Short mmCIF file of C-alpha atoms in Angstrom, two decimals:
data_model
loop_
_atom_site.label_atom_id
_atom_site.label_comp_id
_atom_site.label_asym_id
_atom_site.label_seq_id
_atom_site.Cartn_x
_atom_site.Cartn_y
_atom_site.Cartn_z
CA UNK A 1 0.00 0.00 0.00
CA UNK A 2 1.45 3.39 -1.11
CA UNK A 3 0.87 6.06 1.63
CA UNK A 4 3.83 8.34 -0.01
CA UNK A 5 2.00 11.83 -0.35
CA UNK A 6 3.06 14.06 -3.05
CA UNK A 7 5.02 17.13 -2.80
CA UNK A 8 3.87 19.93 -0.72
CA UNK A 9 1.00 21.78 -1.96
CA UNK A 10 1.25 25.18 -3.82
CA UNK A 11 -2.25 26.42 -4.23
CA UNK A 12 -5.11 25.94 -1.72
CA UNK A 13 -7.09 23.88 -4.65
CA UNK A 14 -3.98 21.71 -5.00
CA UNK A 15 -4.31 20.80 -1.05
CA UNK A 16 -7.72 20.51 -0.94
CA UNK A 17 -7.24 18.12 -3.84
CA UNK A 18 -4.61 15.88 -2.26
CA UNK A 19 -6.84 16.37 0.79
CA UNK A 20 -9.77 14.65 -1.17
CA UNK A 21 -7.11 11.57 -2.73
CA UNK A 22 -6.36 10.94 0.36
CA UNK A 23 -9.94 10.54 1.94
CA UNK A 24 -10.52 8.43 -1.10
CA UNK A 25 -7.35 6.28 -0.04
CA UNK A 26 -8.60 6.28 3.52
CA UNK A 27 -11.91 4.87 2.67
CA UNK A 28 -10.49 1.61 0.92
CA UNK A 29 -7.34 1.07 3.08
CA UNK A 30 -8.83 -0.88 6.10
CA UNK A 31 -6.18 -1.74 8.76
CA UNK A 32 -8.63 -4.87 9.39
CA UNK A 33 -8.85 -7.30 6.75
CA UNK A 34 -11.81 -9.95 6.22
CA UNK A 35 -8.76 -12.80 7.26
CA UNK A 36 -7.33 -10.98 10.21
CA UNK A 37 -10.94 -10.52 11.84
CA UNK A 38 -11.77 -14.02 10.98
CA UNK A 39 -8.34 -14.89 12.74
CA UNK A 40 -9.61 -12.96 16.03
CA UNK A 41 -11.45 -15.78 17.73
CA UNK A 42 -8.41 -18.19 17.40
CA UNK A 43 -5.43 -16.06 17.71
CA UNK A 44 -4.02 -15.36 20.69
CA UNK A 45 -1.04 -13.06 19.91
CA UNK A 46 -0.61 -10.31 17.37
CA UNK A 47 2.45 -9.52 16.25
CA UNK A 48 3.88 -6.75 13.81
CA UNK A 49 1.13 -4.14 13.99
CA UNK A 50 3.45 -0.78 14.33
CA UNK A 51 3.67 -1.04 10.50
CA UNK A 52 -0.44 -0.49 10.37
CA UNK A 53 -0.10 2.52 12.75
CA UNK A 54 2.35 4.76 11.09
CA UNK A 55 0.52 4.79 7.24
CA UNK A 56 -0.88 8.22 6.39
CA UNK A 57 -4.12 6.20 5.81
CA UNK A 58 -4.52 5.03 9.53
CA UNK A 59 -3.34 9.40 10.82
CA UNK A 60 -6.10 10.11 8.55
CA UNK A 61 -9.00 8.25 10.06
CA UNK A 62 -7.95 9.09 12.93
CA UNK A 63 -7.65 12.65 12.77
CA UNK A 64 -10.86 12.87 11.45
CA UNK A 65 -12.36 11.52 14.76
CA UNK A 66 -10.15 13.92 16.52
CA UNK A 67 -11.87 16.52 14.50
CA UNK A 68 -15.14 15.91 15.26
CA UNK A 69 -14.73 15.60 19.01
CA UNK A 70 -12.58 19.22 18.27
CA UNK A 71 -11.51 19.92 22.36
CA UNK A 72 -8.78 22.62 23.61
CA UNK A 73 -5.09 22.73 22.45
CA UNK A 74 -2.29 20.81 24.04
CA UNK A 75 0.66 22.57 26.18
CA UNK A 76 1.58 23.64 22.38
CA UNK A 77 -0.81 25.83 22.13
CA UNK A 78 -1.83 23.90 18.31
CA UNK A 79 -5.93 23.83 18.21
CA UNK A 80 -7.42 21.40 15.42
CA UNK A 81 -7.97 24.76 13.33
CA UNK A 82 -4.34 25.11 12.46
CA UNK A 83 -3.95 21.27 12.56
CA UNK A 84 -5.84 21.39 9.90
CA UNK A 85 -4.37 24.04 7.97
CA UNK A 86 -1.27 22.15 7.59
CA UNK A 87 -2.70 18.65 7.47
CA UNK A 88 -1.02 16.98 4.96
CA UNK A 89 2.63 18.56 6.41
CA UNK A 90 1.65 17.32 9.77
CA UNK A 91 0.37 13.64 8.59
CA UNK A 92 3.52 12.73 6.75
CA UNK A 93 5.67 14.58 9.54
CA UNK A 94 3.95 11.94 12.00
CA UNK A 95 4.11 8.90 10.20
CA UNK A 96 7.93 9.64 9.15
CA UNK A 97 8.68 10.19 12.78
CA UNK A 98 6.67 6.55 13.73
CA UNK A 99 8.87 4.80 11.25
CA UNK A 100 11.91 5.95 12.54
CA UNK A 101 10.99 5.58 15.82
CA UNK A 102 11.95 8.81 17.40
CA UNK A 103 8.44 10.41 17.68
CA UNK A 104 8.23 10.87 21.38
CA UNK A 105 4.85 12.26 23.01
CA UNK A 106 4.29 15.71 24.13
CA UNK A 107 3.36 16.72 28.20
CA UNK A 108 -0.01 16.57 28.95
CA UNK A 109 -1.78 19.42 30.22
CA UNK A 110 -3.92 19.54 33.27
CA UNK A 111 -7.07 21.17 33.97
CA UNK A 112 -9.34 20.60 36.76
CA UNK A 113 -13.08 20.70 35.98
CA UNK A 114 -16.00 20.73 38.17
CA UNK A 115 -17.90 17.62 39.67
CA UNK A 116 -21.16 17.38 40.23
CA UNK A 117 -20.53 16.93 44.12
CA UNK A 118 -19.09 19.92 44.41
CA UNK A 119 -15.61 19.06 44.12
CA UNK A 120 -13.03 18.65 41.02
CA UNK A 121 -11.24 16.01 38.20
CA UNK A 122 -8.56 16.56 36.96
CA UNK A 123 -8.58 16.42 33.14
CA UNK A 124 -5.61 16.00 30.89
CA UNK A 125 -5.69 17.41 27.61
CA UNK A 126 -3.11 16.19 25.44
CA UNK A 127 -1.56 17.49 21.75
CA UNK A 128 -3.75 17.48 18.53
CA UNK A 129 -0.74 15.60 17.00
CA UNK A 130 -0.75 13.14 19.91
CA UNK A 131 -4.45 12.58 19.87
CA UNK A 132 -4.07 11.73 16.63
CA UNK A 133 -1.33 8.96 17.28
CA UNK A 134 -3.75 7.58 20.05
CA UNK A 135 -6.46 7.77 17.85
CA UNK A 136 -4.40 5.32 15.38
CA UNK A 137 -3.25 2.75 18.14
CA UNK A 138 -6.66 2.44 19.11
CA UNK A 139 -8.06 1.82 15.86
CA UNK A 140 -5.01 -1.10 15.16
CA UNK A 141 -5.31 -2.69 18.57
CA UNK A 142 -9.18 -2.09 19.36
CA UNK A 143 -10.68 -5.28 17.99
CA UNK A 144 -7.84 -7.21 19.63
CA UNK A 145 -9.05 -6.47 22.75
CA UNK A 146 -12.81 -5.96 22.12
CA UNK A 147 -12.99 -9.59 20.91
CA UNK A 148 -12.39 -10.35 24.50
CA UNK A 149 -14.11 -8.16 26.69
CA UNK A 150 -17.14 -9.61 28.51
CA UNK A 151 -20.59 -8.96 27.77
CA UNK A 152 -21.15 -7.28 30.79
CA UNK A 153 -18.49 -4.28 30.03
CA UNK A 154 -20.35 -1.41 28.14
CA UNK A 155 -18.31 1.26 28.68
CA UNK A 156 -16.25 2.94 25.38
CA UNK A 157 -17.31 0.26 23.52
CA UNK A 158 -18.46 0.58 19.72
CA UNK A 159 -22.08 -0.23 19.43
CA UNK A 160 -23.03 0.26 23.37
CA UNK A 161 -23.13 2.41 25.54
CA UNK A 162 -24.62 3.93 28.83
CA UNK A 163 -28.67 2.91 27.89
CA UNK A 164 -27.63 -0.76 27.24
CA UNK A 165 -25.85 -0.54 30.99
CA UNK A 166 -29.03 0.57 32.40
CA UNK A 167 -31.35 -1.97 30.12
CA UNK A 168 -29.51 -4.85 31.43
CA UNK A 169 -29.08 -3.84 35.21
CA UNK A 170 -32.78 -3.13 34.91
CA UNK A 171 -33.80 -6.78 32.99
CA UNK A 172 -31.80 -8.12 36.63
CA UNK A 173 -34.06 -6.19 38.51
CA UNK A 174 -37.23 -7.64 36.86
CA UNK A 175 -35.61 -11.14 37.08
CA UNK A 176 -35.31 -10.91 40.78
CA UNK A 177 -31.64 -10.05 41.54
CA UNK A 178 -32.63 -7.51 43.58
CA UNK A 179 -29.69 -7.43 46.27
CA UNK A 180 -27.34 -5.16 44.67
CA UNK A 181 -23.52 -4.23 45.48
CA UNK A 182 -22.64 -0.81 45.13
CA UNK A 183 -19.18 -0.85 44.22
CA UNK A 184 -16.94 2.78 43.67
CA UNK A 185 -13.80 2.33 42.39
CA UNK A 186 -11.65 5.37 44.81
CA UNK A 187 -9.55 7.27 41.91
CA UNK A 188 -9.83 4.22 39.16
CA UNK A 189 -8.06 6.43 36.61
CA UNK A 190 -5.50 7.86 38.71
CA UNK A 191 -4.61 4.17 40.28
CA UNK A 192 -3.79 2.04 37.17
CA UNK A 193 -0.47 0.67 38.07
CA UNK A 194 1.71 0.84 34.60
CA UNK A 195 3.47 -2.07 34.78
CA UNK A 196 0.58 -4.89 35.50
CA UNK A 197 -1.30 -2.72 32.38
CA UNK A 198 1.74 -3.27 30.53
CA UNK A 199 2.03 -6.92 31.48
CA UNK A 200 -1.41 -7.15 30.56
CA UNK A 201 -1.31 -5.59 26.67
CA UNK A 202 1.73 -7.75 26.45
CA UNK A 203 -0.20 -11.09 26.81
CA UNK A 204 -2.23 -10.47 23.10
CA UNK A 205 0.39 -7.64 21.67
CA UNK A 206 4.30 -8.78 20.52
CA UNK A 207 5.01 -5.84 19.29
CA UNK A 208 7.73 -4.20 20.96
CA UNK A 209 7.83 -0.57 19.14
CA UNK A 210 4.42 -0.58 19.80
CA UNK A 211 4.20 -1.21 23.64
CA UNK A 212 6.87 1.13 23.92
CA UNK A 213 4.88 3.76 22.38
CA UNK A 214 2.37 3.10 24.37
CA UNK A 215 4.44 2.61 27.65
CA UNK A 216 5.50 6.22 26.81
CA UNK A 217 2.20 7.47 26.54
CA UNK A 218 1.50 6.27 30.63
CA UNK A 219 4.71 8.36 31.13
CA UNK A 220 3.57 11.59 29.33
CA UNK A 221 4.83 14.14 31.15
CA UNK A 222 1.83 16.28 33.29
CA UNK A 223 1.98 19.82 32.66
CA UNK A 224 -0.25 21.88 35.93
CA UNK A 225 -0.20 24.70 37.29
CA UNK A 226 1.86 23.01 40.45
CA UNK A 227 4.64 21.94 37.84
CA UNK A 228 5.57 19.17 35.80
CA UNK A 229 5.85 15.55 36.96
CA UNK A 230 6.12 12.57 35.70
CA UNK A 231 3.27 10.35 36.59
CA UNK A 232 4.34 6.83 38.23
CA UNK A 233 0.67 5.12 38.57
CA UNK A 234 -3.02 6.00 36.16
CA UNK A 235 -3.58 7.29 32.68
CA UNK A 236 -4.94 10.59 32.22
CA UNK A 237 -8.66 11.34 31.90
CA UNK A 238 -9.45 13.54 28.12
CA UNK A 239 -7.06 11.10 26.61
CA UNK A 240 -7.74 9.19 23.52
CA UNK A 241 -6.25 6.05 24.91
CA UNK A 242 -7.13 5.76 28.38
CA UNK A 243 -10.68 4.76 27.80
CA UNK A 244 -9.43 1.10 25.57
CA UNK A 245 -6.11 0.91 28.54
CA UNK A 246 -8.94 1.03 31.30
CA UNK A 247 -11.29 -1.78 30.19
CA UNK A 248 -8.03 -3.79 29.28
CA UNK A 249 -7.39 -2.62 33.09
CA UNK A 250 -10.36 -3.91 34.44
CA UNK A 251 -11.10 -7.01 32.33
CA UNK A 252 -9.82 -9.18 34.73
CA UNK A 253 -12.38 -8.34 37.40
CA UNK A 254 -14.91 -9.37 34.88
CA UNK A 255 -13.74 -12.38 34.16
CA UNK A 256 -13.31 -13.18 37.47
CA UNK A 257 -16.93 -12.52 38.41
CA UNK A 258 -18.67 -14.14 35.54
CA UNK A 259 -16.29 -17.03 36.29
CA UNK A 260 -18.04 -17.33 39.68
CA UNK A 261 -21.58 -16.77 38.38
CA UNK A 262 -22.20 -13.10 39.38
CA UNK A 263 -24.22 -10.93 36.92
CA UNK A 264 -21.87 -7.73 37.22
CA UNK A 265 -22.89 -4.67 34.64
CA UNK A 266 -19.73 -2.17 34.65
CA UNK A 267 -19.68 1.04 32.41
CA UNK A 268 -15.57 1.96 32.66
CA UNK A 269 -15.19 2.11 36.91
CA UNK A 270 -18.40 2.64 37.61
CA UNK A 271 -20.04 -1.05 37.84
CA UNK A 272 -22.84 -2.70 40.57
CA UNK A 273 -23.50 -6.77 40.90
CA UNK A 274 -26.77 -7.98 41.02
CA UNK A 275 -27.49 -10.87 43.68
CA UNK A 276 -30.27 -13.03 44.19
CA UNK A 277 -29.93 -12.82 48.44
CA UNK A 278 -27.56 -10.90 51.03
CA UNK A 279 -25.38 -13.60 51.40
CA UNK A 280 -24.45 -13.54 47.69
CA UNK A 281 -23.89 -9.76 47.60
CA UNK A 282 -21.32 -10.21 50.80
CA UNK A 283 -19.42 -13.05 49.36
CA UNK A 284 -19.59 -10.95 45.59
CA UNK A 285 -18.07 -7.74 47.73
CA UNK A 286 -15.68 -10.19 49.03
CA UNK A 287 -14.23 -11.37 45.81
CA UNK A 288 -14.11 -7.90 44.47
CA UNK A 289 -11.91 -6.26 47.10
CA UNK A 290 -9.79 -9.51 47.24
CA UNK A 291 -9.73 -8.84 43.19
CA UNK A 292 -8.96 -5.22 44.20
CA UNK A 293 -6.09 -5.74 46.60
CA UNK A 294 -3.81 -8.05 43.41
CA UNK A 295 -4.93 -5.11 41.01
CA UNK A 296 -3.41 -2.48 43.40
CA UNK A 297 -6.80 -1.00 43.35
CA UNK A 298 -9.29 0.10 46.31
CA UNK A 299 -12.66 0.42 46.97
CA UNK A 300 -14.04 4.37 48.42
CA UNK A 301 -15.32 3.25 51.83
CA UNK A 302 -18.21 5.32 52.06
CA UNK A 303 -19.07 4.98 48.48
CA UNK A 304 -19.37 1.23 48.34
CA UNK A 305 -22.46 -0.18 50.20
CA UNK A 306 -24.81 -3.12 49.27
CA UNK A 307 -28.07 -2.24 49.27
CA UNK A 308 -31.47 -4.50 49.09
CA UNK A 309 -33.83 -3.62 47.27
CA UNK A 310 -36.33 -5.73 47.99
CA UNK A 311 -36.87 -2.75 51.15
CA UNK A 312 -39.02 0.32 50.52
CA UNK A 313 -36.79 3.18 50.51
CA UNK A 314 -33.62 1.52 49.51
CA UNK A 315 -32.14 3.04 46.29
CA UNK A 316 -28.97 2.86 44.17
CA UNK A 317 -27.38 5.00 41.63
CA UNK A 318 -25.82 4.03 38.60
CA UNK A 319 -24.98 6.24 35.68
CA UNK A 320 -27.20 9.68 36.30
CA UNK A 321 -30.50 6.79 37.59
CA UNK A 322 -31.41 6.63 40.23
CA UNK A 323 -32.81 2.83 40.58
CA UNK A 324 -35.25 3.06 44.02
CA UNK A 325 -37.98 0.91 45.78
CA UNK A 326 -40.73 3.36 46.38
CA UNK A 327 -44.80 2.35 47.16
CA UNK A 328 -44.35 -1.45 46.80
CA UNK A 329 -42.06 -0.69 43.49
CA UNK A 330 -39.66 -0.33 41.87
CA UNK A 331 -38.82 3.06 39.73
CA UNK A 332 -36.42 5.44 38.46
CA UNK A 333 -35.51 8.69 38.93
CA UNK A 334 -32.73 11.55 37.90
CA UNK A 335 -29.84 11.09 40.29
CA UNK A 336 -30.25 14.35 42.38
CA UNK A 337 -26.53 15.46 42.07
CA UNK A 338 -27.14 14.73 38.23
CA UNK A 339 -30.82 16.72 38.15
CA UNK A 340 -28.16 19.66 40.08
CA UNK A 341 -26.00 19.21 37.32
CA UNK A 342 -28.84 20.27 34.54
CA UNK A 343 -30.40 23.06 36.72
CA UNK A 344 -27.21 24.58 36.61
CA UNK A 345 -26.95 23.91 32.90
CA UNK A 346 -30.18 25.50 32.30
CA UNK A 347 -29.39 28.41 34.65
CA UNK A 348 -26.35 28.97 32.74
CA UNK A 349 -28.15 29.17 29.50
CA UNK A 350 -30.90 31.55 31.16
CA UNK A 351 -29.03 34.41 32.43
CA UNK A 352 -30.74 37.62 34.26
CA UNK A 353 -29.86 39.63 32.37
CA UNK A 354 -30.72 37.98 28.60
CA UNK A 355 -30.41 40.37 25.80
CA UNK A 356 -32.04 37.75 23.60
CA UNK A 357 -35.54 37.68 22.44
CA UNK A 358 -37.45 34.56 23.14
CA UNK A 359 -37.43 32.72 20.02
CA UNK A 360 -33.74 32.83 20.10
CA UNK A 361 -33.42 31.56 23.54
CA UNK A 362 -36.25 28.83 22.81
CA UNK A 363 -33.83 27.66 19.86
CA UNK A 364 -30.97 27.17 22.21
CA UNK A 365 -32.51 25.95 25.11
CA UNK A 366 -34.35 23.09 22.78
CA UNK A 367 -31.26 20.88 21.88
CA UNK A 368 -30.46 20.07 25.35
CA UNK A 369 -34.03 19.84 26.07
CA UNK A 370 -34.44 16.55 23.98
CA UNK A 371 -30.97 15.54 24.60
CA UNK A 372 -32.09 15.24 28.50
CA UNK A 373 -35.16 13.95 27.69
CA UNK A 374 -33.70 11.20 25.33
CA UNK A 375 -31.66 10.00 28.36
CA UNK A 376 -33.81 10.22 30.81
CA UNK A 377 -37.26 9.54 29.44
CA UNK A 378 -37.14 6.14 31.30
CA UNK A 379 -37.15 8.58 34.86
CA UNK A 380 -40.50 8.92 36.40
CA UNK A 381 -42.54 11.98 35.74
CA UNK A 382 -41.80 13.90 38.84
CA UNK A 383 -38.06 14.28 37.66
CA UNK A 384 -39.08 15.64 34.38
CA UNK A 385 -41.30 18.50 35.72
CA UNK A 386 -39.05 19.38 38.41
CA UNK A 387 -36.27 20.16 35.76
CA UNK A 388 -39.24 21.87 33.56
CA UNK A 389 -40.54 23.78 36.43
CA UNK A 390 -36.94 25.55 37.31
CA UNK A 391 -36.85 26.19 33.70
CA UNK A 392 -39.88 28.00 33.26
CA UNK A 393 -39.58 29.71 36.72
CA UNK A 394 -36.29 31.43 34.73
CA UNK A 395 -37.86 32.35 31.47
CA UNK A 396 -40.60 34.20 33.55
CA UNK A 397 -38.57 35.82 35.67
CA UNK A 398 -36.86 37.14 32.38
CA UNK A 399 -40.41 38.12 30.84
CA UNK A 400 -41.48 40.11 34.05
CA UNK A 401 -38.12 41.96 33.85
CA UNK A 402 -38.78 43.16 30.18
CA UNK A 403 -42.33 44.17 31.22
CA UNK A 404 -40.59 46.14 34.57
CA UNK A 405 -42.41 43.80 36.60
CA UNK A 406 -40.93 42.42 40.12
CA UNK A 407 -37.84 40.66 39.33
CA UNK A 408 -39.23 37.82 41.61
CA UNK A 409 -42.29 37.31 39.57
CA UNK A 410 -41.11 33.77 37.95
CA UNK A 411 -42.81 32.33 41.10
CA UNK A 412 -45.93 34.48 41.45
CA UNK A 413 -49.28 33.36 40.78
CA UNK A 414 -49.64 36.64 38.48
CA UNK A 415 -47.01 35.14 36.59
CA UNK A 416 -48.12 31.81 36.10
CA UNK A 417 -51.46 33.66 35.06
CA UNK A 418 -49.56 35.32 32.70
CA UNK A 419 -47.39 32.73 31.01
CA UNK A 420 -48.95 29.60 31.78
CA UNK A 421 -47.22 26.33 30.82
CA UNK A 422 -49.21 26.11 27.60
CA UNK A 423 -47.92 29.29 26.83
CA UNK A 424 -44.62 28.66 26.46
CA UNK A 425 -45.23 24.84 24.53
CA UNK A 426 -47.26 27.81 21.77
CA UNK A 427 -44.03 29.39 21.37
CA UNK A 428 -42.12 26.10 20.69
CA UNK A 429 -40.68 25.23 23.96
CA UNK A 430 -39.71 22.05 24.21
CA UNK A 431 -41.52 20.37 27.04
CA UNK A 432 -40.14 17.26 28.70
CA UNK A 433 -43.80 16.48 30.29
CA UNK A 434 -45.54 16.61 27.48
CA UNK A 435 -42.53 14.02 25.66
CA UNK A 436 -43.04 11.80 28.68
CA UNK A 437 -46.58 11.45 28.62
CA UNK A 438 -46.36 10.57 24.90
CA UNK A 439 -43.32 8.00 25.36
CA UNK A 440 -45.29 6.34 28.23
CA UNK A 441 -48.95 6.73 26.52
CA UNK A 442 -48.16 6.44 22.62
CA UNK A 443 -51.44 6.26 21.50
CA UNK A 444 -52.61 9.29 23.51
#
């Protein structure tokens, strides 16, 4: 396969041209051909797969993921923008570097954003060019790995994802399993020790330029604002790779439960086993911090609990649910620190002071309307119209301001009179209610 580009580009048309040749080359050059995924159920050990990560082909595809997801520049200072103005330069640049072997990562940048609990995560935020290299690695050694993972694993996983978690955690609730263990994995991401991980890509991956590469990659250097270090344990959250190196991580702990007849349901580190009786769920919590203690892992102590649900008022949360026994039942709800997280989303997008006129802010605030609802449309009703009330309670308090009414009128009755709820559905509001009912009632 030819992946030599031609000379650098003297017109924009010319690049844009290449540009389009290549996309064309990208599309037909599969790294994964019909006899190496047959070979994937037998095969055991890959060797030789460097050679697949350094073509032009592979940068391509990946880059093109890495422009979609766009994000903030790297310690460079490089954003995808000018990436992508010198594409082509930058492409060949990497994949000459691979082959030579003397392309060597760039520190990571840390950030610390916001949690939902009040505190912080730190984030790392790596290169454009290195995103792109994980982006490549990934796509060569994804299916190696995939074609092992358990069927309980759901996190960063083509073709699943966090509403297949909750489907099957909630088909174990209907089957009875009903004693669950509440597992929290204290700083899963920041705990990975590098040389078991290594150990552990090593087993199905003979490559040694490639493990190297990646070994560097857990060595990145950590650009914050206390310094820079060198990490000696975790991979860095915001990077391409860590999501594949933490199910790789962690795919021993499934193993190890389905090899002992648990029903475990894990989405990356956050995972709950579902038990027919108490006695099950304490031997299950058992195995798991035994597990724990050989993968130089721990469980949070106040996080991890087990809870039965076959009690009224016992609840669990698991990916923004929350799964609780309420009246004789069992039902579902917006986690509260999660329905805190979307009030504060709304707020944000509701300001005071709003300089907009309705329509425009009704065309903003509908996206992440029906991207909450889609999630959550399995919560009961109550959490919908609490969200929809604090909403509406802003836009009126916006609408009295115009109309030099009492700032504090988003709560009156006079407002309410004013701008009822049917009101604002007239002028194209989204309303999550209204979607419930209809998902619930179809042919009402």
């Amino acid at each position: 396969m030819d992946t030599q580009l031609p000379q650098a580009a003297k017109t924009v048309s010319d690049r844009d041209e290449r540009v389009a040749e290549l996309d064309a080359r990208a599309r037909e050059a599969r790294v994964w051909t019909e006899r190496m995924v047959a070979a994937l159920g037998t095969r055991e050990c890959w060797y030789s797969l460097m050679d697949k990560v350094w073509t032009v082909e592979t940068l391509y595809r990946s880059w093109c993921k890495v422009r979609a997801r766009a994000g903030a520049p790297g310690v460079d200072g490089q954003s995808v923008e000018k990436f992508a103005a010198r594409l082509l330069v930058e492409l060949e640049g990497l994949s000459t570097r691979l082959k030579s072997r003397s392309y060597r990562p760039d520190a990571v940048k840390r950030v610390l954003i916001p949690k939902a609990d009040g505190g912080e995560r730190p984030l790392g935020i790596p290169t454009v060019r290195d995103r792109v290299v994980q982006g490549a690695i990934v796509e060569v050694i994804g299916p190696i790995f995939e074609n092992k993972f358990e069927e309980g694993s759901y996190g960063f996983r083509p073709r699943r994802g966090c509403k297949d978690a909750l489907r099957a955690v909630h088909a174990g609730l209907k089957e009875g399993l009903q004693v669950i263990v509440d597992a929290d994995i204290r700083g899963y991401f920041d705990s990975i020790d590098h040389g078991m991980l290594m150990k552990q890509l090593r087993v199905r991956i003979e490559d040694r330029t490639l493990n190297e590469l990646i070994a560097r990659y857990l060595k990145q250097e950590v650009l914050s604002t206390l310094g820079r270090f060198e990490p000696e344990v975790g991979t860095p959250q915001g990077a391409v790779l860590s999501p594949l190196l933490a199910n790789v991580y962690l795919h021993g702990l499934d193993v190890h439960m389905r090899e002992r007849g648990y029903r475990m349901v894990r989405y990356a580190d956050d995972f709950v086993v579902l038990c027919a009786n108490a006695e099950q769920a304490r031997e299950a919590l058992g195995l798991i911090e035994a597990w724990m203690k050989t993968a130089k892992l721990s469980l949070h102590p106040q996080k991890t609990r087990l809870v039965d649900m076959r009690q009224e008022g016992e609840y669990f949360d698991f990916l923004g649910y929350r799964f609780a026994h309420m009246k004789g039942r069992m039902r579902r709800f917006i986690r509260p620190k999660k329905a805190k997280a979307l009030r504060q989303k709304l707020t944000a997008l509701t300001p005071r002071k709003c300089g907009v006129s309705l329509s425009t802010l009704i065309d903003k605030l509908n996206p992440v309307l029906r991207g909450i609802f889609e999630y959550f449309k399995h919560a009961a009703l109550t959490s919908l119209q609490g969200l929809e009330g604090h909403l509406r309670r802003r836009l009126r308090r916006i609408l009295a301001k115009r109309q030099h009414r009492a700032v504090g009128a988003g709560r009156s009755r006079l407002a309410h009179q004013l701008w009822p709820n049917a009101w604002f559905e007239a002028q194209g509001l989204y309303s999550l209610t209204t979607a419930h009912r209809a998902h619930c009632h179809p042919r009402c």
